Each structure stands twice: as C-alpha cells, then as structure tokens.
Coordinates of C-alpha atoms and ligand atoms in Angstrom, one line a residue:
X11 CA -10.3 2.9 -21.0
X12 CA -6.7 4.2 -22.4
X13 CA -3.7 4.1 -19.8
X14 CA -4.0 7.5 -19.2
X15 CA -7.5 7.6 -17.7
X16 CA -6.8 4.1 -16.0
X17 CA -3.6 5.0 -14.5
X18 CA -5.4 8.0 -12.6
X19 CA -7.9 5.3 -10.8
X20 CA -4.4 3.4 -9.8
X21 CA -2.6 4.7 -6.4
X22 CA 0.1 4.5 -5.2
X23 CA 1.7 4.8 -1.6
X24 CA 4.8 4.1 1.1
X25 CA 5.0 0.4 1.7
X26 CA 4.2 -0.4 5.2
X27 CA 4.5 -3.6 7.2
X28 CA 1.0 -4.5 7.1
X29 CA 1.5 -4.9 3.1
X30 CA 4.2 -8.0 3.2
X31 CA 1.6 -10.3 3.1
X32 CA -0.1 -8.6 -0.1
X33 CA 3.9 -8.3 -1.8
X34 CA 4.1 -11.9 -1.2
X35 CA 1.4 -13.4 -2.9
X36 CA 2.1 -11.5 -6.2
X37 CA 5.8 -12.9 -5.6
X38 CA 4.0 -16.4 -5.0
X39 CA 1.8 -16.1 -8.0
X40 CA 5.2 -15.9 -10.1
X41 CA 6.3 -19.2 -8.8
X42 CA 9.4 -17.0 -7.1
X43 CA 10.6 -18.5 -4.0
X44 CA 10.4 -15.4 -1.2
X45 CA 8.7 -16.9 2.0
X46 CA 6.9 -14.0 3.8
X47 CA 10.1 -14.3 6.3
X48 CA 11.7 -13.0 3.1
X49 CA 9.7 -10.1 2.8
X50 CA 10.0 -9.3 6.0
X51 CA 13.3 -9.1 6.5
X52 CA 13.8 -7.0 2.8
X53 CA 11.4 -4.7 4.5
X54 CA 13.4 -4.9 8.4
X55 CA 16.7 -2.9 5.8
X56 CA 14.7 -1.4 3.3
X57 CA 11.6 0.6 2.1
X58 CA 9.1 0.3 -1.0
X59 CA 5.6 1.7 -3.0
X60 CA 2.8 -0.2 -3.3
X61 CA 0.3 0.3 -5.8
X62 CA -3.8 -0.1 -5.6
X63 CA -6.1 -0.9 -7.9
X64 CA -9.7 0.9 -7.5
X65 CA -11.2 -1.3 -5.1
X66 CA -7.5 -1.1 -2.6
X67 CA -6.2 -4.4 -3.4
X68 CA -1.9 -3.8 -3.9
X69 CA -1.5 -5.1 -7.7
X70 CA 2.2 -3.5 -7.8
X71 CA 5.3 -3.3 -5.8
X72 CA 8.7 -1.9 -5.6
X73 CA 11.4 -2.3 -3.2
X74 CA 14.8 -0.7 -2.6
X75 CA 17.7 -0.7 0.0
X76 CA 20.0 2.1 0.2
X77 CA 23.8 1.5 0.6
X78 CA 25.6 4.4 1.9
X79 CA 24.8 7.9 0.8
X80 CA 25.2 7.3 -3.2
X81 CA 24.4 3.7 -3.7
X82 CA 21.1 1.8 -3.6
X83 CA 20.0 -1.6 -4.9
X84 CA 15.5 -2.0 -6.2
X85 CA 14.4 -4.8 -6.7
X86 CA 10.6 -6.9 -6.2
X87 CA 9.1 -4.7 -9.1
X88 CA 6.1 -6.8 -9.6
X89 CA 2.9 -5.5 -11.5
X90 CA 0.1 -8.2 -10.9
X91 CA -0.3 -10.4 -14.3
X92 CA -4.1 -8.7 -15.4
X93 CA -2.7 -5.0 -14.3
X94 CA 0.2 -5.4 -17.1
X95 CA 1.1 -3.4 -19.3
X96 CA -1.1 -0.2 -18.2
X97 CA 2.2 2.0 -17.3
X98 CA 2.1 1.2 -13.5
X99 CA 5.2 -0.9 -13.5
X100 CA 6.9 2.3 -15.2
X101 CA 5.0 4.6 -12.5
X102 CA 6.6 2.7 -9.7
X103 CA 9.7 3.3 -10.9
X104 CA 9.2 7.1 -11.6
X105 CA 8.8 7.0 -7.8
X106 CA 11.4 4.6 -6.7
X107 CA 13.9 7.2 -8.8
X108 CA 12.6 10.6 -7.3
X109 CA 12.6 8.8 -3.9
X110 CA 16.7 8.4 -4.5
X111 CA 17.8 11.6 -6.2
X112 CA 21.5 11.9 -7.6
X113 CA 22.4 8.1 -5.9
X114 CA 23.3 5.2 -8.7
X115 CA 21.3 2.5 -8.5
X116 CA 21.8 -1.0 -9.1
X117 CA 19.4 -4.1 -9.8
X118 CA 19.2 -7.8 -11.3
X119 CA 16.6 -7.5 -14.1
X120 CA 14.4 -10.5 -15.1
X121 CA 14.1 -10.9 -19.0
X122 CA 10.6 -9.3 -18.5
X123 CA 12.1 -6.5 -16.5
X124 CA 14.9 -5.9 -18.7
X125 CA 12.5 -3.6 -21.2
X126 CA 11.4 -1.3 -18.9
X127 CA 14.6 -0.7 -17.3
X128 CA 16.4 0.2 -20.0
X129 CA 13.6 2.8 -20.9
X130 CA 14.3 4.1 -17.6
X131 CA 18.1 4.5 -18.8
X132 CA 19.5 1.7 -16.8
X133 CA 22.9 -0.1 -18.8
X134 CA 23.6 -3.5 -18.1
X135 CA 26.7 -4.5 -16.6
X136 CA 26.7 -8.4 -16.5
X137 CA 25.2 -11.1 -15.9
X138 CA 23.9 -13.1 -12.7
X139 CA 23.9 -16.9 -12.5
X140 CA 21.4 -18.4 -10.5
X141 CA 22.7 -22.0 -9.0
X142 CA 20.7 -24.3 -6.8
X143 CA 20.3 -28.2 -5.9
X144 CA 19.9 -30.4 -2.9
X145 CA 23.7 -30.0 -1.7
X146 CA 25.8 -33.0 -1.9
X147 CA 28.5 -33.2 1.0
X148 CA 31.7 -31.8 0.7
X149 CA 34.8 -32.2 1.7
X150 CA 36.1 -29.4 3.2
X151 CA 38.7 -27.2 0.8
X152 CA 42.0 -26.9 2.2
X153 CA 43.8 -23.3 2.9
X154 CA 47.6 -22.2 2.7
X155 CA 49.3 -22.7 6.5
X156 CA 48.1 -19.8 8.8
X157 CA 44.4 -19.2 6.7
X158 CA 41.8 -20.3 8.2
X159 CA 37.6 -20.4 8.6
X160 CA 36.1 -19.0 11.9
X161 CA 32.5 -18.2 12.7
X162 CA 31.8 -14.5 12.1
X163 CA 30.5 -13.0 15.5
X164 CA 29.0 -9.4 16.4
X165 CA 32.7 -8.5 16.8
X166 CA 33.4 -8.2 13.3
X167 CA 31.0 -5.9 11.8
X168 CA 33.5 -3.4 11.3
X169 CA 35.8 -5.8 9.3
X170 CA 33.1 -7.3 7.0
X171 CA 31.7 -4.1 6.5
X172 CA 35.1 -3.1 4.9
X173 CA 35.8 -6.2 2.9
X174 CA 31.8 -5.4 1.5
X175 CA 32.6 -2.4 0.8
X176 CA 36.1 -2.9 -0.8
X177 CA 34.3 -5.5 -3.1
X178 CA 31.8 -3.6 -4.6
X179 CA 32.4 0.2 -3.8
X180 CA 29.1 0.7 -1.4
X181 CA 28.7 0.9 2.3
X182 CA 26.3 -1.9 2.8
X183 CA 26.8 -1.8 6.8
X184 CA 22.9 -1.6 7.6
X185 CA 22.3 -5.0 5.3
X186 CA 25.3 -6.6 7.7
X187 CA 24.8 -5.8 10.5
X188 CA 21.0 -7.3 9.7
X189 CA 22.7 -10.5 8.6
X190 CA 25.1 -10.7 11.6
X191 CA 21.7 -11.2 13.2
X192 CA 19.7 -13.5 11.3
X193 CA 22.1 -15.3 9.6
X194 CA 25.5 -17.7 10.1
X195 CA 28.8 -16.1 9.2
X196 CA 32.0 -17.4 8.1
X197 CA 35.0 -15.3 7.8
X198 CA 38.6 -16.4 6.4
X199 CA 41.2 -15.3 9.1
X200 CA 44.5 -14.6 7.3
X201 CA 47.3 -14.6 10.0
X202 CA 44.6 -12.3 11.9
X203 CA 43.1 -10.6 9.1
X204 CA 39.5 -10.6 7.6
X205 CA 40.6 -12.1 3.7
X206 CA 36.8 -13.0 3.0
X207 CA 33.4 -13.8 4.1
X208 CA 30.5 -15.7 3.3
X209 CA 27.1 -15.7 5.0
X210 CA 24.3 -18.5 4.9
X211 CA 20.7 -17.7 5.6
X212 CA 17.3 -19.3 5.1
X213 CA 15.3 -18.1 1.9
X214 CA 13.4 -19.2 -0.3
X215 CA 12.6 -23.1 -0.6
X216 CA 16.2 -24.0 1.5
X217 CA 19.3 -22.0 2.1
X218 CA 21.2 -19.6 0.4
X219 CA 24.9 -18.4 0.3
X220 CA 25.8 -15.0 0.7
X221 CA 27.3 -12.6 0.1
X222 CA 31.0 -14.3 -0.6
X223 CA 33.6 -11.6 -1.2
X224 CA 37.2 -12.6 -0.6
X225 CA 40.5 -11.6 -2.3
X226 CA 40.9 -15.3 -3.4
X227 CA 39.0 -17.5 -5.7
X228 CA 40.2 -20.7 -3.5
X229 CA 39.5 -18.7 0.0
X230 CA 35.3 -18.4 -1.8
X231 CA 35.7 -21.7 -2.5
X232 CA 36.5 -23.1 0.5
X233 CA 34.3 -21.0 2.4
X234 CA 31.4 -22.1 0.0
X235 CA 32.4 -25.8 0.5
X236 CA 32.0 -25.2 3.8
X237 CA 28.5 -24.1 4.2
X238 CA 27.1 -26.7 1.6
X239 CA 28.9 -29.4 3.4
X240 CA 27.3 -28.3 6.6
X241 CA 24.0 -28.8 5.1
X242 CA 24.3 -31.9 3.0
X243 CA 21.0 -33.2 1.6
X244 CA 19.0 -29.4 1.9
X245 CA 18.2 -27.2 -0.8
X246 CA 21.2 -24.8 -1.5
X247 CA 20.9 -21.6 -3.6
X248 CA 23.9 -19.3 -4.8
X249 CA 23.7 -16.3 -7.2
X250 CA 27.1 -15.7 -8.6
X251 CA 28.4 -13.1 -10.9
X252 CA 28.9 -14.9 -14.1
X253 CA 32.4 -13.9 -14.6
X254 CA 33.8 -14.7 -10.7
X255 CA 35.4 -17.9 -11.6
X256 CA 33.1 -20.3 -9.8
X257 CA 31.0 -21.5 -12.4
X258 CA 33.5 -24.3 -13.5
X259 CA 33.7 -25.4 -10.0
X260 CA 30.2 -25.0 -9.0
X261 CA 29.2 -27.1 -12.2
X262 CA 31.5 -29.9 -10.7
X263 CA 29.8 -30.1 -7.4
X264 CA 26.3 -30.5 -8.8
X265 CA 25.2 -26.7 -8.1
X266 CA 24.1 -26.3 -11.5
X267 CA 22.7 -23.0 -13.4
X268 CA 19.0 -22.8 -13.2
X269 CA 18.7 -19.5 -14.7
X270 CA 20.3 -16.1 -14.9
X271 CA 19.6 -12.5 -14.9
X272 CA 20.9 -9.4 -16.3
X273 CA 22.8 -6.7 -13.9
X274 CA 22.2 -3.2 -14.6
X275 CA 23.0 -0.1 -13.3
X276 CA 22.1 3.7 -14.0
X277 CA 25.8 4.4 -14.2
X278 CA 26.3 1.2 -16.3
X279 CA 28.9 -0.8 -14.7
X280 CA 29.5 -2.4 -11.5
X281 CA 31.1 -0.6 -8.5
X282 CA 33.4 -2.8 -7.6
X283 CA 37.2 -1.6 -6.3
X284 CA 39.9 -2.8 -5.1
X285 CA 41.4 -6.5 -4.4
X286 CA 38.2 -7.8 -2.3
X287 CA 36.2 -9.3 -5.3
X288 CA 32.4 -10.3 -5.3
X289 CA 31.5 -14.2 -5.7
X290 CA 28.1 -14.7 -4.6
X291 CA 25.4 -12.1 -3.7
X292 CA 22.9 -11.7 -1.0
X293 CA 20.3 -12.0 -3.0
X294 CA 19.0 -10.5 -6.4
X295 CA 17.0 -7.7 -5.2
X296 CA 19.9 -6.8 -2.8
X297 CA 22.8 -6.9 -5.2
Ligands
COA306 C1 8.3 -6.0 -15.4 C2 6.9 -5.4 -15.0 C3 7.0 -5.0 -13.6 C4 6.5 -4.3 -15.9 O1 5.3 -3.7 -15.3 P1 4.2 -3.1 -16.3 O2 3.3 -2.4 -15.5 O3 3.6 -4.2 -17.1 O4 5.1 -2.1 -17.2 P2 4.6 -0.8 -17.9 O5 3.2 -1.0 -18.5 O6 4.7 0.3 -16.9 O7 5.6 -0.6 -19.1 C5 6.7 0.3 -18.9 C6 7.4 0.3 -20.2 O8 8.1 -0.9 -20.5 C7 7.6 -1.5 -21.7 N1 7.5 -2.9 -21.5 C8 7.0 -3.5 -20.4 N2 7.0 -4.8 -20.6 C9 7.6 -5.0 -21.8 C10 7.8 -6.2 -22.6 N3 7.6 -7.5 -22.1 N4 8.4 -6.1 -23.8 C11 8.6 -4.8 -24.3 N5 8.4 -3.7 -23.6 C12 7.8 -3.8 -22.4 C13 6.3 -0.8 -22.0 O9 6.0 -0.8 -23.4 C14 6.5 0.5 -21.4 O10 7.1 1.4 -22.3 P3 6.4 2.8 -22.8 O11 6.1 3.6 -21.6 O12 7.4 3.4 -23.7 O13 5.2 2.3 -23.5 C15 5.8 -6.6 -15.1 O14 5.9 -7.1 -16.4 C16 6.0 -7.7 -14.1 O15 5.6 -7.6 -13.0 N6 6.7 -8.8 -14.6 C17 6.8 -10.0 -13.7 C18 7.8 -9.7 -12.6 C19 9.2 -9.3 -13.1 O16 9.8 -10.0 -13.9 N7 9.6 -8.2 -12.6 C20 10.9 -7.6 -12.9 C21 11.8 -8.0 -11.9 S1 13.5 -7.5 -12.2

C-alpha cells in the first residue's frame, strides 16, 4: 500500500482525557520516563491530536501548550515504532501548526525528531542538556547579606509569572499557576524582591528541577543546591540550556549529562529578554 492510500485509513482527532493512558504507553515503549501522572498533568495546561490506526488503536500523538497569545511550546510527537515512516508523524504536525496560526512555536527535538522538524521549517536555536543522578547532599550555597530563599506560596504568582516571562519573552502564567499547585517552590527574596525561582516536582523515575530563572548564576545555584540537598539519596533530573553556565558546576556535584537535545523554533532563536535568564526548564515538551 503507498503512504498515500495508507495515510487515508489513518485518523486523526482532539486528544481527550480518556487517551493518556494510550499516549503513555507509546511514551513507555521508548524507554522515556513520563508516568501517566505526567501525562496528566501535560494534558491539565495543554491540548493534543491523537492519531488511529484502522482498527482505533492511537499509534501517534502530539501535544502543545500555548504561552500567551503568540507563544506555544509541542512536544510528545510520538508515531508508534511499526507506523513509522508512513507521513503521520508529519500529518500531526500539519495539524498541531493550523491548530496555532501566526504564534511561534518552540520545542526540544530528539535526534530522530530533528528531520522532520526542520522539514517543517523549524531552526534550531541551541542545545538542551539533560542531567540526572541519585542526588548527593549539599551544602547549602551561601547568598550576599539581605538575599535570601523562601518558599514560593499562592501569593506570588504575579511575581513569578513576571520573572518567567522576563526570562524567556512568553506569558507562561497558566503552566505556573499549575505548578504553584502541584509542585514546591522556591523563590530568592532580594531585600523584598522576586530575583529568581526554581520549582521541584515529581516526574519521571524521581524529581525534577524546574524551571530556574534568576538574574544570577550563584542565586540558580543556590536555589538548585537547595532542592537536591532536600532530597539527598532520590533520583534528581535537571534540563539545562547548554550555554547557562551550570554545566561546570553541575559536573562537580555528580549531576552528570545523560543526553541532550536540540532546541528549535519556527522563528529560530530563543525568546529570551531582559536580565531574568533561563537555567533549567520545566521540562522538554514544555520549554
Ligand atoms: C519523529 C517521529 C515522530 C516521526 O514520525 P513519522 O511518522 O515516522 O514521520 P513521517 O513519516 O511523517 O516523516 C516526516 C518527514 O520526516 C522525514 N523523516 C522522518 N524520520 C526521519 C529520519 N529518521 N531521517 C530522515 N528523515 C526522516 C521523512 O522522510 C518525511 O519527510 P518527507 O515528507 O519529505 O518524506 C517518529 O520517528 C517517532 O515517533 N520517533 C520516536 C519519538 C521521537 O523521538 N519523537 C520526537 C520527539 S522530539
């Protein structure tokens, strides 16, 4: 049967809840780490396509979250292994991109994503380290007199939606105020003003860290330092843009590069704006 004719027996539809399950067992089947919790909660902020094969099992999906009116992150493009190479990866695209007309969009592409991507006139714009190990403990970084770490409550939305979107030029408030939920928050408190943040969340096989944004390397450090230290002995995750200064230092503390993956964008280079500055990201699929 040639693509053509096959793709017309393939269909495709709105993701809805009752598909997470489905979404992660391809994820599974790639040896990626999303728990169904993981889906979930990409789901809770965001929206997706499924694809079918003839007989209604979902062989494909794509995800993405929109941040603000012009801005949007995809991500969990997954075409089941024996459904390869037939065009359906490219047709979920297609979709994903009329669903999001005029707004630039942003993702972390896996080596075999990377092809398709750039046929679909994405540019890179750098590259994404992924770190992980069981966390050793840390000792806490020390701050200049009157910085400190505080917990991040409900009462500070409006502040770490600013520093988010200072850091890399998109309104991400929907994705924090989901985290101000579900996960912990630290904020660095510069004589009473919001010079960073880190969140830590469960994901994947342990914990991961982020986002960090702060308008220090040290102030990302220490609040990094912090969260590991807090959960000495557990699996720790970070994905870090390559070039944010942290790799040296991460090295050092044992959260070593497992792998990395390309960030591209359809306007080919990263949003970012003034002196807030991106350290680790909430995840790949979000940015
Ligand atoms: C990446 C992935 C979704 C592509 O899905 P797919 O259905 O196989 O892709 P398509 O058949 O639609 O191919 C689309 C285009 O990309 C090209 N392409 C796809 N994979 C390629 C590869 N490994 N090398 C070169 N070109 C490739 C195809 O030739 C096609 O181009 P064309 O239309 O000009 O012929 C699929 O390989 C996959 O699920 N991989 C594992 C998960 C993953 O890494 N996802 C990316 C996450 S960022």
């Amino acid at each position: 049967m040639t693509d053509a004719a096959l793709l017309t027996r393939i269909e495709t539809r709105p993701m809805h809840e009752a598909d997470l399950e489905a979404g992660y067992a391809l994820s599974k089947a790639l040896s990626w780490p999303h728990r169904l919790e993981d889906w979930q909660f990409m789901f809770s902020v965001g929206e997706g396509r499924v694809a079918l094969n003839p007989t209604g099992e979902i062989i494909g999906t794509i995800m993405w979250w929109r941040y603000g009116e012009g801005h949007a992150s995809l991500g969990m493009v997954i075409v089941a292994d024996a459904w390869q190479g037939h065009g359906i990866g490219k047709r979920l695209m297609v979709e994903a991109r009329n669903a999001l007309p005029g707004v630039v969009i942003h993702l972390n592409a896996t080596p075999t994503g990377v092809p398709l991507y750039e046929k679909m006139g994405f540019r890179p714009c750098g590259i994404v380290e992924q770190r992980q190990s069981n966390a050793a403990a840390q000792p806490l970084i020390a701050l200049p007199v009157g910085v400190r770490l505080r917990p991040a409550g409900q009462n500070d939305l409006e502040a770490i939606v600013a520093c988010d979107t200072q850091a890399c030029g998109m309104n991400r408030r929907r994705l924090i105020m989901a985290l101000l939920s579900l996960a912990k928050g630290v904020i660095v408190d510069d004589g009473g003003k919001v010079a960073g943040y880190a969140f830590c969340r469960k994901f994947g096989w342990g914990m991961v860290v982020g986002p960090v944004m702060a308008t220090r390397t040290d102030y990302a450090a220490a609040m990094i330092a912090y969260w590991i230290g807090s959960h000495a002995g557990q699996f720790m995750r970070l994905d870090i843009p390559q070039d944010c200064g942290l790799s040296h230092w991460l090295d050092e503390i044992g959260l070593l590069r497992v792998d990395a993956v390309a960030a591209m964008s359809t306007s080919g280079g990263n949003a970012d704006v003034g002196p807030m500055q991106r350290f680790a990201l909430c995840s790949q699929a979000f940015g």
